[in-house]
Amino acid sequence: MSMMPSSVSATKVNPDIQNERNKATFDPIHITYLIDEGKEKTKRRRYIESLVENDPDFQNKPLAFMTREERYTNSIRKALLAVRKMEKLGLTDPWEKQIFTSVVNRSEDPNLALHASMYIHSIANQMDFDQQSEWLESAFDYTVLGTYAQTEMGHGTYLRGLETTATFDPDTDEFELHSPTLTSIKWWPGNLGKTVTHAVVAAQLYTQGKCYGVHMFMVPLRSLENHVPLPGIEIGDIGPKFGYSNIDNGFLRFNKYRIPRENMFMKYSKVERNGTYLSPPRAKLTYGSMVLIRSFIVGSMGTTLAKGATISIRYSSVRRQSELEKGAQEPQVLDFQSQQLKLLPYLAMAYAFIFAGKKMKDMYIQSSDSISKGDFSVMPELHATSAGLKAYTSSICSEGLEIQRMSCGGHGYSHASGFPELYANSTPACTYEGENTVMMLQTARFLMKCMEKANNGEKLHGACSYMCEKLPRRSQAFHLEDFLNSELLIQAYKHRAHRMCMVASQAVQEQVRMGKPQHEAWNKSHFHLLKASEAHCHLYIVDHFYEYVLESSVPAPVKDVLLTLCHLHALHGISTRKGEFLHDGYFSGHQIDLVEKQVIQLLDKVRPNSVALVDAFDFSDRVLDSVLGRYDGNVYENLYKWAKSCPMNEKEVPDAYGKYIRPFLMENRSKL
Amino acid sequence: MSMMPSSVSATKVNPDIQNERNKATFDPIHITYLIDEGKEKTKRRRYIESLVENDPDFQNKPLAFMTREERYTNSIRKALLAVRKMEKLGLTDPWEKQIFTSVVNRSEDPNLALHASMYIHSIANQMDFDQQSEWLESAFDYTVLGTYAQTEMGHGTYLRGLETTATFDPDTDEFELHSPTLTSIKWWPGNLGKTVTHAVVAAQLYTQGKCYGVHMFMVPLRSLENHVPLPGIEIGDIGPKFGYSNIDNGFLRFNKYRIPRENMFMKYSKVERNGTYLSPPRAKLTYGSMVLIRSFIVGSMGTTLAKGATISIRYSSVRRQSELEKGAQEPQVLDFQSQQLKLLPYLAMAYAFIFAGKKMKDMYIQSSDSISKGDFSVMPELHATSAGLKAYTSSICSEGLEIQRMSCGGHGYSHASGFPELYANSTPACTYEGENTVMMLQTARFLMKCMEKANNGEKLHGACSYMCEKLPRRSQAFHLEDFLNSELLIQAYKHRAHRMCMVASQAVQEQVRMGKPQHEAWNKSHFHLLKASEAHCHLYIVDHFYEYVLESSVPAPVKDVLLTLCHLHALHGISTRKGEFLHDGYFSGHQIDLVEKQVIQLLDKVRPNSVALVDAFDFSDRVLDSVLGRYDGNVYENLYKWAKSCPMNEKEVPDAYGKYIRPFLMENRSKL
């Protein structure tokens, strides 16, 4: 199989980037196989990608050249076309469908994604058998289009605060949906604004005069004849956002809107004909889809960061700027240590998140398996891990993308770089599916419970087992080479995580001792609790990155390269958080000097392979959608071409000239 | 004078935000006076603002509802109108004009800003007397429109790398401007794309077969009759960017384009009729305008961060979410410690940057004065300080705006919040006028020279005098209250800055000892050099924030509030960079515990005054341009109104329905 992605034609490759490829110490294809989980899968992925790339129906002008309305219309067109084409191609495997749609959508989030995920997932998991047979088929056949409506204008992550009511009326055997306040208006659901015909709606269930908390309801929204909103429903787009320009996130206000009782999701709780409420066997089960999505965000943040790494590292290899040596050719900016410091740690993090994401997915699958067998004991850890890692990785991804963008100088700021779109479409991951700070505090709650158990002598398994480990109180790494010992580095992270958990736990206890009620003690300890969660998540990533690489069966030279990234990731993390390792003397100042010396040496070691390491992600030019990140490195000619084709250049003299500029200048001249 | 900005009408104020105002311990107007530098100036500023706010000509629909072309046209309209109106109003004071245009432009950067600044500044400072009389009037009278064209597609911060040539032809007494390569095409200048008639162009001067480096030339670009680019000039817009949607940043390619010899800027260097080149008395003088702009960026980053603080803190006072106490009303999110941790340190930083920015401006004015008297000794420090502070403050501003945005949850992501626009239009400050990393390294070069002098026993004055101070090797702050002692805190920052400079200097020396040539030794020490610069700039801000507040003549209770912010700023900075204070044992772990304890206590102390502290910035609703940041706190009703008026809601059923959605659904239904 060729090293070159299918999308690259035989045009001349920029010699600087070619030289980078020539001098790499390994063949990136081995890492591509590792990421794809096998040579056959790489082959299949590339084949599916080629189906889209060679299909003229999926072409369009650059997204940045379109108005929001054009982007919405174009994106809906492609989303529906993708459904049709996948059907014809017989693509049914979720992994294959995901590849297909992601190439269709390039840097945009796809429309109808909530139909295929949350809408169908809710039906399949929270409707009873009879209900499923009524609703599942129309969803799969796309005879209706659905979304998932939970968030309200005044209520986000805190589910119990939702205000929308669903009141059972035994006279008509219906629920009456109502938005009692402005803040209760549903707000944000994707495709709600203009596109869907149905929504799964979260509302407070009232029956027999009592509120039973949040439940789900199937709600028809628009006429299937002419798409006009049904009476009792006010619906629209919530207006332009930072990103997601192609998506019609919407609002929805109910005015005593009625649906049959059977439209309540009844797999777990039920309301009977007479209005009697039957409780679910286990309330937490309803949170399943959130955990699923969070688990998948971890790896996807790695992929996003990998796109940023590809663009910025390739560009840094062809961009020449400034001088190192007087009179010599301007150096590649990738040769500046300051540039390496920006780019190579995030390259390592991209790999770390991708591989830790695979571990997270495995954990989700295994835990779901246990849960389906009736073992609920795995749930708290699954919940805490997915919440914390979602927050940890999405925060770092957001921050990293901007550092990568700025590392491309002015051109990073142009839409031609792809960064503005990439950033604006991925930073919402810090907010959706549970706001990051709230997530980190939920993880902290789990950690505090584990600390309590550990302090009571209980043996802990899983991600918190380090709380019971007997570890040295001072690092045993004394020589420069000790800092390339994965066990010693992981130990340092364990020590830090354990210490930060102890500090947080003591902080809460101290507040309680001072007479504060539990909730206030907790609130007044957020400072330390957040640090505990961060340290815990950081350890998880460091640990599982090493584990995945060490367990992998790539050729030895390739494993060496990946291990170098593991070291860089672990050591750079210590360097940027050194206060937490120095605080109790676990590391001395001298040991931190050695850490930083190693970081600098590792930059030199990763530098020659950095282009090969981003090539290994194997993003096609179409998926990357960046003039700066092109595989062939021919940045400038294409930047020029891109600019010349932009809408502002359609007219040589802009309308503003005749309307405003000319009269202004003429008036000024006439005064002379 | 009323506390309420003029733009707020008498509508009902949200009770939560009113309550915040009621419980503040001070009247924000005193701080407003301090920021404006006097009661009279506040009055005058508000008056000028009211001129724009009450003028129907300056109204327009929300920017986020417009296409890029509409934004460009609207912004040009307003820019020209502002010139005309200021003329009629007799506004000539630069400060007053700046207020007027900033209210006109709201969150957008103004068009024609480069005409009023760099274009005129270059003529006034780099043309000789005869040239000025030819060009200055037309610029002031706006009979031509100009910009400043330096950056090229392949060349940014590194001036000497510019490729555009200006070759003198003695036969015709002309310069021939030429773009010899693709990378030499001028790229980025504001208003170059579609608007200006002239540009100040930076090009390599060739005469008598020799290159004399970069010089400036006055270049007519477009016909004054019909605005069509002149023969030999290819010109256009560089395409859409992350922000600056209203501005036509442009490209410019010369094809052997000729201008008279007299169009060279000849105040310092000259080319005589026969082609003889006469060198300038002092090359560095040509960098003056960059230094000016960098000096002003410092304060403006404070203002930008202050806008973010205003939006996020006001919103956090009306947003209620989650639960602290079971069964109680949902708390204001501002009551969460985690939220305070996000918002209050950046509030303090906004003040720190605004006040340090005033110090920086003073330094610029004093230094310019010395320079004009022939004392060039102040230049290195002026250059290094403005470069470093520009980089330091713009980086933190970028990072802070995103934290502020995310603190507003999902609504921060909507254009209604104002954050997307604010961020996208201010983050370029990290790149323009000298890329931040390059700037920090230039500051480091100055610091290393100062270190050398200090090591040689020279007495240093100004910002680096701490390198000669005898300071204790361990912090003398032992008790909790010692950490509210400004001298002890500034000492800590001095110690850290000095130490980081020593480490960096040793790093360079070690590389030299190992046999590396100077340029490589420097490059291999970027890691430490950047930290040295950061520590130096951080000290500057901490120090001057205290100084400004302590010197101010506000009433004692107000000074107390501001000092609390100084402490929070200093202590939070130690906490987030604690590794650098722990590394050599300057602070013990126990002392850092006290630092963090104080940070937490200060959050509680700042919290009740936080709304008053953002009110004190006195941004009118028009300037803030944010639904979330409204003075009256009536967020939800206005968010709803804003969304309903967006272009996507003009049609109830979108065009995409008839074109794509309906045929798709119908086909699916027909298959059943």
Short mmCIF file of C-alpha atoms in Angstrom, two decimals, chain A residues 64-65 67-69 72-74 76-77 80-81 83-84 87 112 137 141-145 152-158 160-161 182-183 185 187-188 193-195 197 222-229 234-244 247-248 251 253 315 319-326 330 335-342 398 402 405-406 409-411 413-416 420 423-428 430-431 435 437 441 500 510 519-520 523-528 530-531 575 578-580 582-584 588-590 592-593 596-597 599-600 604 636-640 642-644 646-657 659-669 671-672, chain B residues 64-65 67-69 72-74 76-77 80-81 83-84 87 112 137 141-145 152-158 160-161 182-183 185 187-188 193-195 197 222-229 234-244 247-248 251 253 315 319-326 330 335-342 398 402 405-406 409-411 413-416 420 423-428 430-431 435 437 441 500 510 519-520 523-528 530-531 575 578-580 582-584 588-590 592-593 596-597 599-600 604 636-640 642-644 646-657 659-669 671-672:
data_model
loop_
_atom_site.label_atom_id
_atom_site.label_comp_id
_atom_site.label_asym_id
_atom_site.label_seq_id
_atom_site.Cartn_x
_atom_site.Cartn_y
_atom_site.Cartn_z
CA ALA A 64 -16.07 30.05 4.31
CA PHE A 65 -17.30 31.52 1.01
CA THR A 67 -23.57 32.57 3.80
CA ARG A 68 -25.07 30.77 6.74
CA GLU A 69 -28.23 29.97 4.77
CA TYR A 72 -27.32 25.09 5.99
CA THR A 73 -28.92 24.23 2.66
CA ASN A 74 -25.75 22.67 1.29
CA ILE A 76 -28.76 19.35 4.50
CA ARG A 77 -28.42 18.42 0.84
CA LEU A 80 -29.68 13.46 2.87
CA LEU A 81 -27.61 12.47 -0.13
CA VAL A 83 -28.07 8.61 3.63
CA ARG A 84 -29.23 7.69 0.13
CA GLU A 87 -28.08 2.81 1.36
CA LEU A 112 -29.02 14.88 11.10
CA GLU A 137 -38.79 1.75 11.79
CA ASP A 141 -36.28 4.43 7.19
CA TYR A 142 -36.03 8.19 7.51
CA THR A 143 -39.71 8.72 6.91
CA VAL A 144 -39.52 11.16 9.79
CA LEU A 145 -36.56 13.20 11.02
CA GLU A 152 -33.66 24.84 27.94
CA MET A 153 -32.86 28.50 27.74
CA GLY A 154 -32.37 28.66 31.48
CA HIS A 155 -31.21 25.12 32.13
CA GLY A 156 -28.24 23.22 30.85
CA THR A 157 -26.16 20.59 32.55
CA TYR A 158 -28.33 20.50 35.65
CA ARG A 160 -33.31 18.40 37.47
CA GLY A 161 -33.75 22.12 36.87
CA LEU A 182 -39.35 32.03 29.16
CA THR A 183 -36.46 30.08 30.68
CA ILE A 185 -38.12 27.23 26.23
CA TRP A 187 -32.90 25.87 23.35
CA TRP A 188 -29.96 24.45 21.38
CA GLY A 193 -34.83 25.03 14.24
CA LYS A 194 -35.79 24.23 10.64
CA THR A 195 -35.34 20.56 9.85
CA THR A 197 -40.40 16.59 12.17
CA ARG A 222 -44.22 19.74 12.12
CA SER A 223 -46.83 18.78 9.59
CA LEU A 224 -45.66 15.85 7.52
CA GLU A 225 -47.47 17.44 4.60
CA ASN A 226 -45.96 20.91 4.48
CA HIS A 227 -43.47 21.12 7.34
CA VAL A 228 -45.37 23.92 9.08
CA PRO A 229 -45.11 23.76 12.90
CA GLU A 234 -43.59 27.71 18.41
CA ILE A 235 -40.31 26.81 16.88
CA GLY A 236 -37.34 28.46 15.20
CA ASP A 237 -33.60 28.83 14.83
CA ILE A 238 -31.65 30.24 17.80
CA GLY A 239 -29.50 32.44 15.58
CA PRO A 240 -25.86 32.42 14.50
CA LYS A 241 -23.19 30.90 16.71
CA PHE A 242 -19.39 30.90 16.92
CA GLY A 243 -19.36 27.74 14.80
CA TYR A 244 -21.91 25.15 13.65
CA ILE A 247 -26.67 23.54 11.75
CA ASP A 248 -30.08 24.88 12.71
CA PHE A 251 -35.82 26.70 20.12
CA ARG A 253 -41.97 26.57 23.05
CA TYR A 315 3.04 24.20 7.38
CA ARG A 319 7.34 28.00 6.08
CA ARG A 320 10.73 29.65 6.19
CA GLN A 321 11.12 32.72 8.33
CA SER A 322 13.65 34.85 10.15
CA GLU A 323 17.26 33.89 10.52
CA LEU A 324 19.22 31.61 12.73
CA GLU A 325 22.60 31.96 11.12
CA LYS A 326 23.54 35.26 9.49
CA GLU A 330 15.76 31.48 6.25
CA ASP A 335 13.62 24.30 13.46
CA PHE A 336 12.98 26.88 16.14
CA GLN A 337 12.89 25.38 19.59
CA SER A 338 10.04 27.74 20.47
CA GLN A 339 8.00 26.34 17.58
CA GLN A 340 8.76 22.77 18.61
CA LEU A 341 7.65 23.62 22.13
CA LYS A 342 4.29 24.71 20.79
CA SER A 398 -9.50 23.73 22.60
CA GLU A 402 -5.44 27.86 19.26
CA ARG A 405 -3.34 28.10 14.87
CA MET A 406 -1.18 30.90 16.19
CA GLY A 409 1.24 33.18 12.20
CA GLY A 410 -1.14 35.39 10.24
CA HIS A 411 -2.10 32.65 7.81
CA TYR A 413 -6.07 33.34 11.13
CA SER A 414 -7.29 33.00 7.54
CA HIS A 415 -10.13 30.59 6.89
CA ALA A 416 -7.78 29.05 4.35
CA PRO A 420 -11.13 28.91 12.50
CA TYR A 423 -11.74 25.50 16.48
CA ALA A 424 -15.23 26.91 16.37
CA ASN A 425 -16.70 23.48 15.66
CA SER A 426 -14.78 21.60 18.33
CA THR A 427 -14.66 23.99 21.29
CA PRO A 428 -18.37 23.36 22.07
CA CYS A 430 -16.16 21.84 26.41
CA THR A 431 -19.77 22.76 27.03
CA GLU A 435 -20.18 21.46 31.04
CA THR A 437 -16.29 22.20 35.23
CA LEU A 441 -16.58 18.15 39.94
CA MET A 500 -4.15 16.19 45.17
CA GLU A 510 -11.72 21.29 57.22
CA HIS A 519 -22.88 21.54 50.35
CA GLU A 520 -21.07 24.68 51.37
CA ASN A 523 -18.45 24.53 47.17
CA LYS A 524 -15.68 26.19 49.17
CA SER A 525 -13.32 23.40 48.11
CA HIS A 526 -13.84 23.60 44.33
CA PHE A 527 -10.32 25.02 43.99
CA HIS A 528 -8.76 21.82 45.31
CA LEU A 530 -10.79 20.57 40.40
CA LYS A 531 -7.06 20.06 40.79
CA SER A 575 7.18 20.46 33.47
CA LYS A 578 5.81 21.24 38.13
CA GLY A 579 4.41 23.12 41.12
CA GLU A 580 2.25 20.14 41.99
CA LEU A 582 7.53 20.15 43.82
CA HIS A 583 4.99 21.19 46.44
CA ASP A 584 5.62 18.33 48.86
CA SER A 588 13.47 18.37 44.05
CA GLY A 589 14.34 21.43 42.00
CA HIS A 590 17.28 19.48 40.63
CA ILE A 592 12.78 19.14 37.74
CA ASP A 593 15.88 20.48 35.98
CA GLU A 596 13.16 19.85 31.58
CA LYS A 597 16.51 18.82 30.16
CA VAL A 599 11.95 17.58 27.45
CA ILE A 600 14.42 19.64 25.43
CA ASP A 604 15.30 17.20 19.15
CA TYR A 636 1.51 29.61 -1.28
CA GLU A 637 0.19 28.98 -4.79
CA ASN A 638 -2.96 27.50 -3.32
CA LEU A 639 -3.43 30.27 -0.80
CA TYR A 640 -3.25 32.71 -3.68
CA TRP A 642 -8.08 30.39 -2.77
CA ALA A 643 -8.04 34.13 -2.09
CA LYS A 644 -8.60 35.07 -5.70
CA CYS A 646 -13.37 34.41 -2.77
CA PRO A 647 -16.72 36.22 -3.18
CA MET A 648 -15.30 39.64 -2.33
CA ASN A 649 -13.18 39.39 -5.48
CA GLU A 650 -16.06 38.68 -7.84
CA LYS A 651 -16.29 42.39 -8.57
CA GLU A 652 -13.11 44.35 -9.12
CA VAL A 653 -14.73 47.51 -7.73
CA PRO A 654 -17.01 46.85 -4.76
CA ASP A 655 -20.56 48.22 -4.53
CA ALA A 656 -19.40 50.26 -1.55
CA TYR A 657 -17.32 52.34 -3.94
CA LYS A 659 -22.43 54.00 -2.95
CA TYR A 660 -20.13 55.49 -0.34
CA ILE A 661 -16.46 55.82 -1.21
CA ARG A 662 -16.74 57.79 -4.44
CA PRO A 663 -19.27 60.36 -3.16
CA PHE A 664 -17.12 60.81 -0.05
CA LEU A 665 -13.89 61.37 -1.97
CA MET A 666 -15.57 63.62 -4.52
CA GLU A 667 -17.10 65.80 -1.86
CA ASN A 668 -13.73 66.14 -0.16
CA ARG A 669 -11.99 67.02 -3.40
CA LYS A 671 -13.91 71.45 -1.12
CA LEU A 672 -10.32 72.17 -2.13
CA ALA B 64 -23.87 38.37 13.06
CA PHE B 65 -27.00 38.56 10.89
CA THR B 67 -23.03 38.41 5.18
CA ARG B 68 -19.42 39.40 4.90
CA GLU B 69 -20.17 41.70 1.96
CA TYR B 72 -17.91 45.35 4.71
CA THR B 73 -20.31 47.76 3.03
CA ASN B 74 -21.99 48.74 6.29
CA ILE B 76 -17.29 51.42 5.19
CA ARG B 77 -20.49 53.44 5.26
CA LEU B 80 -16.89 57.50 6.16
CA LEU B 81 -19.91 58.87 7.95
CA VAL B 83 -15.25 61.10 9.48
CA ARG B 84 -17.89 63.49 8.18
CA GLU B 87 -15.68 67.06 11.16
CA LEU B 112 -9.85 53.14 7.57
CA GLU B 137 -2.94 67.33 3.29
CA ASP B 141 -8.60 65.87 3.91
CA TYR B 142 -9.43 62.32 2.90
CA THR B 143 -9.14 63.10 -0.79
CA VAL B 144 -7.24 59.83 -1.02
CA LEU B 145 -7.47 56.75 1.20
CA GLU B 152 4.07 39.61 2.44
CA MET B 153 2.63 36.19 1.84
CA GLY B 154 5.90 34.56 2.83
CA HIS B 155 7.20 37.18 5.25
CA GLY B 156 5.75 38.50 8.46
CA THR B 157 7.50 39.64 11.59
CA TYR B 158 10.97 39.24 10.08
CA ARG B 160 14.57 41.83 6.53
CA GLY B 161 13.09 38.87 4.73
CA LEU B 182 4.67 34.38 -5.17
CA THR B 183 5.86 34.74 -1.58
CA ILE B 185 3.01 39.33 -2.81
CA TRP B 187 -0.63 40.09 2.05
CA TRP B 188 -2.84 41.23 4.95
CA GLY B 193 -8.29 44.62 -0.87
CA LYS B 194 -11.11 46.88 -2.07
CA THR B 195 -10.93 50.30 -0.48
CA THR B 197 -6.32 54.43 -3.38
CA ARG B 222 -6.23 52.70 -8.02
CA SER B 223 -7.60 55.19 -10.49
CA LEU B 224 -8.99 58.20 -8.70
CA GLU B 225 -11.64 58.32 -11.41
CA ASN B 226 -13.14 54.86 -11.25
CA HIS B 227 -11.25 52.94 -8.56
CA VAL B 228 -9.92 50.37 -11.04
CA PRO B 229 -6.42 49.10 -10.12
CA GLU B 234 -2.86 43.19 -9.24
CA ILE B 235 -4.90 43.65 -6.14
CA GLY B 236 -7.70 41.92 -4.26
CA ASP B 237 -9.15 40.67 -1.00
CA ILE B 238 -7.33 37.79 0.77
CA GLY B 239 -10.57 36.02 1.62
CA PRO B 240 -12.54 35.40 4.82
CA LYS B 241 -10.79 35.23 8.17
CA PHE B 242 -11.58 34.08 11.69
CA GLY B 243 -12.69 37.64 12.50
CA TYR B 244 -12.33 41.08 10.90
CA ILE B 247 -12.33 44.53 6.78
CA ASP B 248 -10.92 43.94 3.31
CA PHE B 251 -3.08 41.31 -1.45
CA ARG B 253 1.29 42.12 -6.61
CA TYR B 315 -24.50 37.10 33.22
CA ARG B 319 -27.90 32.97 35.66
CA ARG B 320 -29.16 30.50 38.20
CA GLN B 321 -28.15 26.91 37.81
CA SER B 322 -27.75 23.64 39.66
CA GLU B 323 -28.12 23.31 43.39
CA LEU B 324 -25.95 24.01 46.36
CA GLU B 325 -28.44 23.29 49.08
CA LYS B 326 -31.10 20.66 48.50
CA GLU B 330 -30.98 27.41 42.20
CA ASP B 335 -21.73 31.88 43.89
CA PHE B 336 -19.83 28.80 42.82
CA GLN B 337 -16.20 28.94 43.82
CA SER B 338 -15.29 27.33 40.52
CA GLN B 339 -17.02 30.17 38.66
CA GLN B 340 -15.26 32.79 40.79
CA LEU B 341 -11.97 31.07 40.03
CA LYS B 342 -12.62 31.54 36.34
CA SER B 398 -6.99 35.65 24.26
CA GLU B 402 -12.30 32.02 26.01
CA ARG B 405 -16.99 32.77 27.15
CA MET B 406 -17.13 29.20 28.37
CA GLY B 409 -22.10 27.88 29.16
CA GLY B 410 -23.89 27.28 25.88
CA HIS B 411 -25.10 30.87 25.55
CA TYR B 413 -21.18 30.20 22.20
CA SER B 414 -24.06 32.12 20.62
CA HIS B 415 -23.21 35.31 18.75
CA ALA B 416 -25.76 36.91 21.06
CA PRO B 420 -17.31 35.09 19.32
CA TYR B 423 -12.53 36.90 20.60
CA ALA B 424 -12.10 36.66 16.85
CA ASN B 425 -11.39 40.39 16.61
CA SER B 426 -8.90 40.57 19.46
CA THR B 427 -6.90 37.35 19.20
CA PRO B 428 -5.01 38.68 16.13
CA CYS B 430 -1.16 37.87 19.38
CA THR B 431 0.10 37.86 15.83
CA GLU B 435 4.28 37.70 16.53
CA THR B 437 6.89 34.46 20.54
CA LEU B 441 12.44 36.46 22.45
CA MET B 500 14.48 32.84 35.43
CA GLU B 510 26.18 26.17 28.58
CA HIS B 519 22.77 31.55 17.09
CA GLU B 520 22.32 27.86 17.83
CA ASN B 523 17.80 28.75 19.61
CA LYS B 524 18.44 25.78 21.90
CA SER B 525 17.62 27.97 24.89
CA HIS B 526 14.22 29.27 23.74
CA PHE B 527 12.57 27.14 26.42
CA HIS B 528 14.27 29.09 29.21
CA LEU B 530 10.64 32.52 27.01
CA LYS B 531 10.14 31.79 30.69
CA SER B 575 -0.52 30.00 42.50
CA LYS B 578 3.92 28.03 41.70
CA GLY B 579 6.52 25.70 40.22
CA GLU B 580 8.73 28.65 39.43
CA LEU B 582 9.02 26.50 44.57
CA HIS B 583 11.82 25.38 42.27
CA ASP B 584 14.69 26.87 44.27
CA SER B 588 8.14 26.32 50.72
CA GLY B 589 5.16 24.08 50.10
CA HIS B 590 3.66 25.47 53.29
CA ILE B 592 2.29 28.08 48.80
CA ASP B 593 -0.52 26.64 50.91
CA GLU B 596 -3.68 29.52 47.93
CA LYS B 597 -5.59 30.00 51.15
CA VAL B 599 -6.52 33.36 46.97
CA ILE B 600 -9.62 31.55 48.19
CA ASP B 604 -14.95 35.70 48.86
CA TYR B 636 -33.59 35.79 28.53
CA GLU B 637 -36.28 37.96 26.98
CA ASN B 638 -33.67 39.65 24.84
CA LEU B 639 -32.00 36.43 23.83
CA TYR B 640 -35.38 35.21 22.66
CA TRP B 642 -32.63 38.34 19.18
CA ALA B 643 -33.05 34.75 18.00
CA LYS B 644 -36.50 35.33 16.57
CA CYS B 646 -32.33 36.22 12.87
CA PRO B 647 -32.33 35.71 9.09
CA MET B 648 -32.89 31.95 9.32
CA ASN B 649 -36.31 32.68 10.85
CA GLU B 650 -37.48 34.96 8.08
CA LYS B 651 -39.15 31.98 6.44
CA GLU B 652 -41.05 29.53 8.58
CA VAL B 653 -40.25 26.68 6.19
CA PRO B 654 -36.73 26.84 4.78
CA ASP B 655 -35.94 26.54 1.06
CA ALA B 656 -34.08 23.35 1.88
CA TYR B 657 -37.43 21.74 2.68
CA LYS B 659 -35.61 21.35 -2.46
CA TYR B 660 -34.24 18.45 -0.45
CA ILE B 661 -36.11 17.43 2.68
CA ARG B 662 -39.56 16.89 1.21
CA PRO B 663 -38.42 14.87 -1.83
CA PHE B 664 -36.27 12.75 0.48
CA LEU B 665 -39.04 12.03 2.97
CA MET B 666 -41.58 11.38 0.21
CA GLU B 667 -39.33 8.92 -1.53
CA ASN B 668 -38.76 7.08 1.74
CA ARG B 669 -42.46 6.95 2.51
CA LYS B 671 -41.08 2.71 -0.46
CA LEU B 672 -43.13 1.41 2.46
#
